[in-house]
Amino acid sequence: MGAARINITIAIGVLIVLFGCARPDAESDAGGRSSGHGEVLTVQEAIDVGTGQVRVRGYVLIAADQVTRLCTGLAGSYPPQCGAPALVVQGLAAEAIPHPESAQGIVWGGEITLRGNLAAGVLTVG
């Protein structure tokens, strides 16, 4: 076996070890979270669960009417609109929104994971 093959074999082994030890749950977390077994849900999955303590990942948008929503995505318009499905969020401080932007009375930010109590389509955090 040549030196090049040995180096490639070692490199592949190192990558396998590194990826095997990687932590998949490293994310921005506001308000805490815990869904059943601790998994992070999409907005649609949280809606399907219906009630209870959940951890949900999505994009926060505070509309001009001051209603806060956790959105599946943000529409490409400016300012963006909340992509459906979405959950109404209560108890989230605007300061918790990562990389906030605002225009025309609307505030939005990057993807975030929220922990809270879900009931009737409303996620209460804090």
Short mmCIF file of C-alpha atoms in Angstrom, two decimals:
data_model
loop_
_atom_site.label_atom_id
_atom_site.label_comp_id
_atom_site.label_asym_id
_atom_site.label_seq_id
_atom_site.Cartn_x
_atom_site.Cartn_y
_atom_site.Cartn_z
CA MET A 1 0.00 0.00 0.00
CA GLY A 2 1.45 3.37 -1.03
CA ALA A 3 1.88 6.38 1.22
CA ALA A 4 -0.94 8.20 -0.58
CA ARG A 5 -3.40 5.36 0.19
CA ILE A 6 -2.35 5.28 3.83
CA ASN A 7 -2.87 9.06 4.12
CA ILE A 8 -6.32 8.81 2.52
CA THR A 9 -7.29 5.92 4.82
CA ILE A 10 -6.17 7.91 7.88
CA ALA A 11 -8.03 11.02 6.69
CA ILE A 12 -11.25 9.03 6.18
CA GLY A 13 -10.88 7.50 9.65
CA VAL A 14 -10.43 10.92 11.22
CA LEU A 15 -13.53 12.27 9.42
CA ILE A 16 -15.60 9.30 10.58
CA VAL A 17 -14.57 9.93 14.19
CA LEU A 18 -15.24 13.67 13.94
CA PHE A 19 -18.68 13.27 12.37
CA GLY A 20 -19.57 10.52 14.83
CA CYS A 21 -18.82 12.83 17.74
CA ALA A 22 -20.58 15.89 16.32
CA ARG A 23 -23.43 17.30 18.37
CA PRO A 24 -26.54 17.64 16.15
CA ASP A 25 -28.49 19.78 18.60
CA ALA A 26 -26.37 22.95 18.52
CA GLU A 27 -28.76 25.79 17.77
CA SER A 28 -30.07 29.12 18.94
CA ASP A 29 -32.51 28.50 21.79
CA ALA A 30 -34.79 31.14 23.27
CA GLY A 31 -37.34 30.58 25.95
CA GLY A 32 -36.15 27.00 26.47
CA ARG A 33 -37.82 23.96 24.95
CA SER A 34 -38.83 20.33 25.45
CA SER A 35 -41.08 18.26 23.23
CA GLY A 36 -41.76 14.79 24.50
CA HIS A 37 -38.30 13.29 24.07
CA GLY A 38 -36.55 16.63 23.57
CA GLU A 39 -36.61 16.68 19.78
CA VAL A 40 -37.00 19.94 17.93
CA LEU A 41 -40.20 20.11 15.90
CA THR A 42 -41.01 22.01 12.75
CA VAL A 43 -43.94 24.39 12.97
CA GLN A 44 -46.13 21.87 11.12
CA GLU A 45 -45.10 19.05 13.47
CA ALA A 46 -45.93 21.23 16.49
CA ILE A 47 -49.35 22.00 15.03
CA ASP A 48 -49.87 18.27 14.52
CA VAL A 49 -48.89 17.59 18.18
CA GLY A 50 -51.50 20.14 19.27
CA THR A 51 -50.78 20.64 22.98
CA GLY A 52 -48.05 20.29 25.56
CA GLN A 53 -44.47 21.33 26.15
CA VAL A 54 -42.66 21.60 22.81
CA ARG A 55 -39.46 22.82 21.20
CA VAL A 56 -40.21 24.38 17.83
CA ARG A 57 -37.88 25.79 15.18
CA GLY A 58 -38.92 28.53 12.78
CA TYR A 59 -38.66 32.22 11.95
CA VAL A 60 -40.12 34.91 14.20
CA LEU A 61 -42.10 37.75 12.68
CA ILE A 62 -43.80 40.51 14.64
CA ALA A 63 -46.48 42.02 12.42
CA ALA A 64 -47.50 45.67 12.39
CA ASP A 65 -50.48 44.74 14.62
CA GLN A 66 -47.89 43.48 17.19
CA VAL A 67 -48.94 39.81 16.83
CA THR A 68 -45.85 37.61 17.08
CA ARG A 69 -45.74 34.44 14.98
CA LEU A 70 -43.32 31.56 14.57
CA CYS A 71 -43.36 30.96 10.82
CA THR A 72 -42.35 28.03 8.67
CA GLY A 73 -40.40 30.49 6.55
CA LEU A 74 -40.35 34.11 5.49
CA ALA A 75 -41.72 35.20 2.12
CA GLY A 76 -39.26 37.03 -0.13
CA SER A 77 -41.28 40.25 -0.14
CA TYR A 78 -40.02 43.36 1.64
CA PRO A 79 -40.83 43.47 4.39
CA PRO A 80 -41.30 39.70 4.48
CA GLN A 81 -44.55 37.96 5.27
CA CYS A 82 -44.96 34.94 7.50
CA GLY A 83 -44.90 31.66 5.59
CA ALA A 84 -47.64 29.22 6.53
CA PRO A 85 -48.19 27.28 8.61
CA ALA A 86 -47.43 29.45 11.62
CA LEU A 87 -48.00 29.57 15.36
CA VAL A 88 -48.93 32.64 17.39
CA VAL A 89 -46.25 33.25 20.04
CA GLN A 90 -46.91 34.89 23.41
CA GLY A 91 -44.29 36.01 25.92
CA LEU A 92 -41.33 36.40 23.55
CA ALA A 93 -39.29 39.56 24.02
CA ALA A 94 -38.32 41.26 20.76
CA GLU A 95 -34.71 41.29 22.03
CA ALA A 96 -34.65 37.48 21.77
CA ILE A 97 -35.03 37.57 17.97
CA PRO A 98 -31.70 36.71 16.34
CA HIS A 99 -30.37 39.23 13.82
CA PRO A 100 -33.54 41.37 13.89
CA GLU A 101 -34.51 43.58 10.99
CA SER A 102 -37.46 45.91 10.68
CA ALA A 103 -39.38 47.86 8.07
CA GLN A 104 -42.85 49.39 7.92
CA GLY A 105 -43.62 48.40 11.52
CA ILE A 106 -42.71 44.73 10.99
CA VAL A 107 -39.85 43.02 12.85
CA TRP A 108 -38.35 39.70 11.75
CA GLY A 109 -35.20 37.72 12.31
CA GLY A 110 -33.25 34.57 11.68
CA GLU A 111 -34.21 31.03 12.50
CA ILE A 112 -34.75 30.32 16.19
CA THR A 113 -35.81 27.45 18.42
CA LEU A 114 -38.42 28.25 21.04
CA ARG A 115 -39.48 26.19 24.04
CA GLY A 116 -42.90 26.65 25.51
CA ASN A 117 -46.39 25.40 26.12
CA LEU A 118 -48.52 24.86 23.04
CA ALA A 119 -52.32 25.08 23.20
CA ALA A 120 -54.86 25.93 20.50
CA GLY A 121 -52.20 27.10 18.02
CA VAL A 122 -50.56 29.46 20.54
CA LEU A 123 -47.01 28.87 21.79
CA THR A 124 -46.46 30.52 25.17
CA VAL A 125 -42.79 31.01 26.07
CA GLY A 126 -41.05 32.53 29.03
#
